C-alpha cells in the first residue's frame, strides 16, 4: 500500500476517533440523565424499573469505554502503534455488542416498561401524599406541564385514600385546569377544594403524553447509538487496514541477507 494511501487511512481513523469520543460522551450523558434525572417521569421509573436501570448502566459503561477507546484510537493512529490498534479493534467489537444488547433490551421490553409505568403511577395516585416526596413532586410536575390528570383520566384519583376519606370535595391541585378557574393561581401540589362534584381539572389522562415523551427520548438514544455503531464499523475497518499497512511496511524494512 502506498504512503499516500496509508496517510489517508491514518488521518481518517483519527477523525473517526474524535467523532467516536464525542458520541461516546453523548451516550454516557444519556445514561446519566436516565439514572439521575429528578425533574421528569424518569424519577418515577427509577423507583422500580430494573429494565431501565440496567439499560442506563449499560449506556454509561458503553459511553465511558467509547471515550477511552476514542482517545486510545487517536494515539494508535497518529503514532502507528499496532498493539493499540489491535486493542482498539477488540474493544470496538465489545462496545458494539454492548450497544446492540442495550438496544434490544429497551426495544423488546417496551410492553413490560409500559405495564410497569401503569402500576407505578397507580400506586403513586393511591398513596399520594405519602413519604416519597421526590416521586410525588415529579408526578405533580408532569400533570401540570403536560396538562393531564391521572394515568387514564382524572377518575384514577378517586381511589386515593385522602380523597375518599375527606369530608371535603378534594382534587389534586396539579391537575387543575387554569382556564376553568378565576382568581388566584392554583397550588403546584397537594389537594385543593372543589366547589362541586365536577372537578375543574384536565379530562385527558397522562398515559399517551408520557409514553410519547418517553419513547421519543428513547428514540433519540437509539439514534445516537446507531450513529456510533456506524462509526465503530468504519473504525474497525480502518484500524485493520492501518495494522496491515504497518505490518507490510515493517516487513519491507527488514534487511535481506
Short mmCIF file of N, CA and C in Angstrom, two decimals, residues 70-145:
data_model
loop_
_atom_site.label_atom_id
_atom_site.label_comp_id
_atom_site.label_asym_id
_atom_site.label_seq_id
_atom_site.Cartn_x
_atom_site.Cartn_y
_atom_site.Cartn_z
N UNK A 70 -11.82 6.02 22.02
CA UNK A 70 -11.59 7.10 21.06
C UNK A 70 -10.24 7.74 21.29
N UNK A 71 -9.87 7.94 22.55
CA UNK A 71 -8.57 8.52 22.89
C UNK A 71 -7.43 7.59 22.49
N UNK A 72 -7.56 6.30 22.85
CA UNK A 72 -6.52 5.33 22.51
C UNK A 72 -6.41 5.14 21.00
N UNK A 73 -7.56 5.19 20.30
CA UNK A 73 -7.55 5.06 18.85
C UNK A 73 -6.81 6.20 18.18
N UNK A 74 -6.98 7.42 18.73
CA UNK A 74 -6.24 8.58 18.20
C UNK A 74 -4.74 8.39 18.36
N UNK A 75 -4.33 7.93 19.56
CA UNK A 75 -2.90 7.68 19.79
C UNK A 75 -2.36 6.60 18.86
N UNK A 76 -3.12 5.50 18.73
CA UNK A 76 -2.69 4.40 17.87
C UNK A 76 -2.57 4.82 16.42
N UNK A 77 -3.50 5.67 15.96
CA UNK A 77 -3.48 6.10 14.56
C UNK A 77 -2.32 7.05 14.28
N UNK A 78 -2.11 8.04 15.17
CA UNK A 78 -1.08 9.05 14.94
C UNK A 78 0.32 8.45 15.05
N UNK A 79 0.54 7.62 16.08
CA UNK A 79 1.88 7.06 16.33
C UNK A 79 2.06 5.67 15.72
N UNK A 80 1.00 5.16 15.05
CA UNK A 80 1.07 3.88 14.35
C UNK A 80 1.52 2.74 15.27
N UNK A 81 0.86 2.63 16.42
CA UNK A 81 1.18 1.59 17.40
C UNK A 81 0.24 0.41 17.17
N UNK A 82 0.79 -0.70 16.69
CA UNK A 82 -0.05 -1.85 16.31
C UNK A 82 -0.80 -2.46 17.48
N UNK A 83 -0.15 -2.54 18.66
CA UNK A 83 -0.82 -3.16 19.81
C UNK A 83 -2.03 -2.32 20.25
N UNK A 84 -1.90 -1.00 20.16
CA UNK A 84 -3.03 -0.12 20.50
C UNK A 84 -4.17 -0.27 19.50
N UNK A 85 -3.80 -0.39 18.23
CA UNK A 85 -4.81 -0.57 17.19
C UNK A 85 -5.53 -1.91 17.34
N UNK A 86 -4.77 -2.96 17.72
CA UNK A 86 -5.40 -4.27 17.96
C UNK A 86 -6.34 -4.23 19.15
N UNK A 87 -5.89 -3.56 20.22
CA UNK A 87 -6.75 -3.40 21.40
C UNK A 87 -7.98 -2.56 21.06
N UNK A 88 -7.77 -1.55 20.25
CA UNK A 88 -8.85 -0.68 19.81
C UNK A 88 -9.92 -1.47 19.05
N UNK A 89 -9.47 -2.33 18.12
CA UNK A 89 -10.40 -3.15 17.33
C UNK A 89 -11.21 -4.08 18.24
N UNK A 90 -10.52 -4.74 19.20
CA UNK A 90 -11.20 -5.67 20.11
C UNK A 90 -12.25 -4.97 20.96
N UNK A 91 -11.87 -3.81 21.50
CA UNK A 91 -12.80 -3.06 22.36
C UNK A 91 -13.97 -2.50 21.55
N UNK A 92 -13.72 -2.10 20.32
CA UNK A 92 -14.82 -1.64 19.46
C UNK A 92 -15.85 -2.74 19.26
N UNK A 93 -15.35 -3.95 19.08
CA UNK A 93 -16.25 -5.09 18.91
C UNK A 93 -17.09 -5.32 20.16
N UNK A 94 -16.45 -5.22 21.35
CA UNK A 94 -17.17 -5.40 22.61
C UNK A 94 -18.20 -4.29 22.82
N UNK A 95 -17.82 -3.06 22.48
CA UNK A 95 -18.74 -1.92 22.63
C UNK A 95 -19.95 -2.10 21.72
N UNK A 96 -19.68 -2.54 20.49
CA UNK A 96 -20.77 -2.75 19.53
C UNK A 96 -21.75 -3.81 20.05
N UNK A 97 -21.21 -4.88 20.64
CA UNK A 97 -22.07 -5.92 21.21
C UNK A 97 -22.89 -5.36 22.37
N UNK A 98 -22.26 -4.52 23.22
CA UNK A 98 -22.96 -3.90 24.34
C UNK A 98 -24.08 -2.98 23.89
N UNK A 99 -23.83 -2.21 22.85
CA UNK A 99 -24.85 -1.30 22.32
C UNK A 99 -26.04 -2.07 21.77
N UNK A 100 -25.74 -3.14 21.02
CA UNK A 100 -26.82 -3.96 20.46
C UNK A 100 -27.64 -4.58 21.59
N UNK A 101 -26.96 -5.04 22.66
CA UNK A 101 -27.66 -5.64 23.81
C UNK A 101 -28.59 -4.62 24.47
N UNK A 102 -28.09 -3.38 24.67
CA UNK A 102 -28.91 -2.34 25.30
C UNK A 102 -30.11 -1.98 24.43
N UNK A 103 -29.87 -1.84 23.11
CA UNK A 103 -30.96 -1.50 22.20
C UNK A 103 -32.03 -2.57 22.15
N UNK A 104 -31.59 -3.85 22.08
CA UNK A 104 -32.54 -4.97 22.06
C UNK A 104 -33.33 -5.03 23.36
N UNK A 105 -32.63 -4.79 24.49
CA UNK A 105 -33.28 -4.83 25.80
C UNK A 105 -34.38 -3.78 25.90
N UNK A 106 -34.08 -2.56 25.46
CA UNK A 106 -35.07 -1.48 25.52
C UNK A 106 -36.22 -1.75 24.56
N UNK A 107 -35.90 -2.20 23.34
CA UNK A 107 -36.93 -2.38 22.31
C UNK A 107 -37.91 -3.49 22.68
N UNK A 108 -37.38 -4.64 23.10
CA UNK A 108 -38.26 -5.79 23.35
C UNK A 108 -38.91 -5.76 24.73
N UNK A 109 -38.50 -4.80 25.57
CA UNK A 109 -39.13 -4.68 26.89
C UNK A 109 -40.10 -3.49 26.94
N UNK A 110 -40.50 -2.97 25.78
CA UNK A 110 -41.39 -1.81 25.77
C UNK A 110 -42.73 -2.11 26.44
N UNK A 111 -43.29 -3.28 26.17
CA UNK A 111 -44.58 -3.63 26.78
C UNK A 111 -44.46 -3.78 28.29
N UNK A 112 -43.36 -4.40 28.72
CA UNK A 112 -43.13 -4.55 30.16
C UNK A 112 -42.94 -3.19 30.82
N UNK A 113 -42.22 -2.30 30.13
CA UNK A 113 -41.99 -0.95 30.64
C UNK A 113 -43.29 -0.19 30.77
N UNK A 114 -44.17 -0.34 29.78
CA UNK A 114 -45.47 0.32 29.81
C UNK A 114 -46.32 -0.20 30.96
N UNK A 115 -46.29 -1.52 31.18
CA UNK A 115 -47.05 -2.12 32.28
C UNK A 115 -46.52 -1.64 33.62
N UNK A 116 -45.18 -1.56 33.75
CA UNK A 116 -44.57 -1.08 34.98
C UNK A 116 -44.96 0.37 35.25
N UNK A 117 -44.98 1.18 34.19
CA UNK A 117 -45.38 2.58 34.35
C UNK A 117 -46.79 2.69 34.90
N UNK A 118 -47.70 1.91 34.33
CA UNK A 118 -49.09 1.94 34.78
C UNK A 118 -49.21 1.53 36.24
N UNK A 119 -48.50 0.48 36.64
CA UNK A 119 -48.55 0.01 38.03
C UNK A 119 -47.95 1.03 39.00
N UNK A 120 -46.83 1.63 38.58
CA UNK A 120 -46.15 2.62 39.44
C UNK A 120 -47.04 3.84 39.66
N UNK A 121 -47.64 4.34 38.56
CA UNK A 121 -48.49 5.54 38.67
C UNK A 121 -49.72 5.25 39.51
N UNK A 122 -50.32 4.07 39.33
CA UNK A 122 -51.49 3.69 40.13
C UNK A 122 -51.15 3.69 41.62
N UNK A 123 -49.97 3.19 41.95
CA UNK A 123 -49.54 3.15 43.35
C UNK A 123 -49.30 4.57 43.88
N UNK A 124 -48.71 5.43 43.04
CA UNK A 124 -48.46 6.82 43.44
C UNK A 124 -49.77 7.55 43.72
N UNK A 125 -50.73 7.37 42.83
CA UNK A 125 -52.02 8.05 43.00
C UNK A 125 -52.76 7.55 44.24
N UNK A 126 -52.64 6.27 44.54
CA UNK A 126 -53.34 5.71 45.70
C UNK A 126 -52.75 6.21 47.01
N UNK A 127 -51.41 6.37 47.05
CA UNK A 127 -50.74 6.72 48.30
C UNK A 127 -50.47 8.22 48.46
N UNK A 128 -50.74 9.01 47.45
CA UNK A 128 -50.44 10.45 47.48
C UNK A 128 -51.33 11.15 48.51
N UNK A 129 -50.83 12.10 49.32
CA UNK A 129 -49.40 12.37 49.52
C UNK A 129 -48.80 11.40 50.52
N UNK A 130 -47.67 10.81 50.14
CA UNK A 130 -47.03 9.83 51.01
C UNK A 130 -45.66 10.29 51.45
N UNK A 131 -44.73 9.32 51.60
CA UNK A 131 -43.40 9.64 52.12
C UNK A 131 -42.43 10.04 51.02
N UNK A 132 -42.62 9.50 49.82
CA UNK A 132 -41.66 9.75 48.74
C UNK A 132 -41.99 11.05 48.04
N UNK A 133 -41.54 12.15 48.59
CA UNK A 133 -41.90 13.47 48.06
C UNK A 133 -41.30 13.72 46.68
N UNK A 134 -40.11 13.17 46.41
CA UNK A 134 -39.46 13.38 45.10
C UNK A 134 -40.31 12.80 43.98
N UNK A 135 -40.80 11.58 44.16
CA UNK A 135 -41.64 10.94 43.16
C UNK A 135 -42.94 11.70 42.98
N UNK A 136 -43.55 12.12 44.08
CA UNK A 136 -44.82 12.83 44.01
C UNK A 136 -44.66 14.21 43.36
N UNK A 137 -43.55 14.88 43.66
CA UNK A 137 -43.27 16.17 43.02
C UNK A 137 -43.09 15.99 41.51
N UNK A 138 -42.44 14.89 41.11
CA UNK A 138 -42.25 14.62 39.68
C UNK A 138 -43.60 14.41 39.00
N UNK A 139 -44.52 13.68 39.68
CA UNK A 139 -45.83 13.43 39.09
C UNK A 139 -46.65 14.73 39.02
N UNK A 140 -46.56 15.56 40.04
CA UNK A 140 -47.23 16.87 40.01
C UNK A 140 -46.72 17.71 38.83
N UNK A 141 -45.41 17.67 38.62
CA UNK A 141 -44.79 18.41 37.53
C UNK A 141 -45.30 17.91 36.18
N UNK A 142 -45.42 16.59 36.05
CA UNK A 142 -45.92 16.00 34.79
C UNK A 142 -47.35 16.45 34.52
N UNK A 143 -48.22 16.35 35.51
CA UNK A 143 -49.62 16.72 35.32
C UNK A 143 -49.76 18.20 35.00
N UNK A 144 -48.95 19.01 35.65
CA UNK A 144 -49.04 20.46 35.45
C UNK A 144 -48.52 20.88 34.07
N UNK A 145 -47.38 20.35 33.67
CA UNK A 145 -46.77 20.78 32.41
C UNK A 145 -47.40 20.11 31.19
#
